[in-house]
Amino acid sequence: MEGLMPESPDFEQIAKRIASAIPSAITRGLVELEVAEQLRVIWNARGASDIAQLEAILTGLMGSTAAGPYVKNLDRALRRLDR
């Protein structure tokens, strides 16, 4: 499927690249930690939004009772991708 990432991005590596222009090693380290954490927050919020959208679509197509097991399995599968 187009647009799907096989795994979570390397947030620490991204943060290290972003913070590399900071001359102070102590400040750079703190910035790296904060940037990595904020990237994780964004990534998890995006996943939660995707799950909610899938649930709404399936519920609209199948009704909440019929869609329930599918939503649960999809939720579990999407969350497993981030491990």
CSV table of C-alpha atoms in Angstrom, one decimal:
chain,number,residue,atom,x,y,z
A,1,MET,CA,0.0,0.0,0.0
A,2,GLU,CA,1.3,3.4,-0.9
A,3,GLY,CA,2.0,5.8,1.9
A,4,LEU,CA,2.5,3.2,4.6
A,5,MET,CA,5.7,3.2,6.6
A,6,PRO,CA,7.0,-0.2,7.6
A,7,GLU,CA,8.1,1.0,11.0
A,8,SER,CA,8.3,4.1,13.2
A,9,PRO,CA,10.8,6.7,12.2
A,10,ASP,CA,14.1,6.9,14.2
A,11,PHE,CA,13.1,9.9,16.3
A,12,GLU,CA,16.4,10.1,18.0
A,13,GLN,CA,18.3,10.3,14.7
A,14,ILE,CA,15.9,13.0,13.4
A,15,ALA,CA,16.4,14.9,16.7
A,16,LYS,CA,20.1,14.6,16.5
A,17,ARG,CA,20.1,16.0,12.9
A,18,ILE,CA,17.9,18.9,14.0
A,19,ALA,CA,20.0,19.7,17.0
A,20,SER,CA,23.4,19.4,15.3
A,21,ALA,CA,23.6,23.1,14.6
A,22,ILE,CA,23.6,23.9,18.3
A,23,PRO,CA,27.2,24.6,19.5
A,24,SER,CA,26.8,23.7,23.2
A,25,ALA,CA,26.9,19.9,23.8
A,26,ILE,CA,24.7,20.2,26.9
A,27,THR,CA,22.1,22.3,25.2
A,28,ARG,CA,22.2,20.1,22.1
A,29,GLY,CA,21.6,17.0,24.2
A,30,LEU,CA,18.6,18.6,25.9
A,31,VAL,CA,17.2,19.8,22.6
A,32,GLU,CA,17.6,16.3,21.1
A,33,LEU,CA,15.6,14.7,24.0
A,34,GLU,CA,12.8,17.3,23.7
A,35,VAL,CA,12.6,17.1,19.9
A,36,ALA,CA,12.5,13.3,20.0
A,37,GLU,CA,9.7,13.3,22.6
A,38,GLN,CA,7.7,15.8,20.6
A,39,LEU,CA,8.1,13.8,17.4
A,40,ARG,CA,6.8,10.7,19.3
A,41,VAL,CA,3.8,12.7,20.5
A,42,ILE,CA,3.0,13.8,16.9
A,43,TRP,CA,3.4,10.3,15.6
A,44,ASN,CA,1.1,8.8,18.3
A,45,ALA,CA,-1.5,11.5,17.7
A,46,ARG,CA,-1.5,10.7,14.0
A,47,GLY,CA,-2.0,7.0,14.7
A,48,ALA,CA,-4.9,7.8,17.1
A,49,SER,CA,-6.4,9.9,14.4
A,50,ASP,CA,-6.0,7.2,11.8
A,51,ILE,CA,-7.6,4.6,14.1
A,52,ALA,CA,-10.6,6.9,14.9
A,53,GLN,CA,-11.1,7.6,11.2
A,54,LEU,CA,-11.1,3.8,10.4
A,55,GLU,CA,-13.5,3.2,13.2
A,56,ALA,CA,-15.9,5.9,11.9
A,57,ILE,CA,-15.8,4.5,8.3
A,58,LEU,CA,-16.3,0.9,9.4
A,59,THR,CA,-19.1,1.8,11.8
A,60,GLY,CA,-20.8,3.8,9.0
A,61,LEU,CA,-20.6,1.0,6.6
A,62,MET,CA,-21.4,-1.9,8.9
A,63,GLY,CA,-23.0,-0.5,12.0
A,64,SER,CA,-21.3,-0.4,15.4
A,65,THR,CA,-22.1,-4.0,16.5
A,66,ALA,CA,-20.8,-5.6,13.3
A,67,ALA,CA,-17.8,-3.3,13.0
A,68,GLY,CA,-16.7,-3.8,16.6
A,69,PRO,CA,-14.4,-6.9,16.2
A,70,TYR,CA,-12.8,-5.4,13.0
A,71,VAL,CA,-12.1,-2.1,14.7
A,72,LYS,CA,-10.5,-3.9,17.6
A,73,ASN,CA,-8.3,-6.0,15.4
A,74,LEU,CA,-7.3,-3.0,13.3
A,75,ASP,CA,-6.5,-1.0,16.4
A,76,ARG,CA,-4.3,-3.7,17.7
A,77,ALA,CA,-2.5,-4.2,14.4
A,78,LEU,CA,-1.9,-0.4,14.0
A,79,ARG,CA,-0.5,-0.1,17.5
A,80,ARG,CA,1.7,-3.1,17.0
A,81,LEU,CA,3.5,-1.3,14.1
A,82,ASP,CA,4.9,1.2,16.6
A,83,ARG,CA,6.7,-1.4,18.8
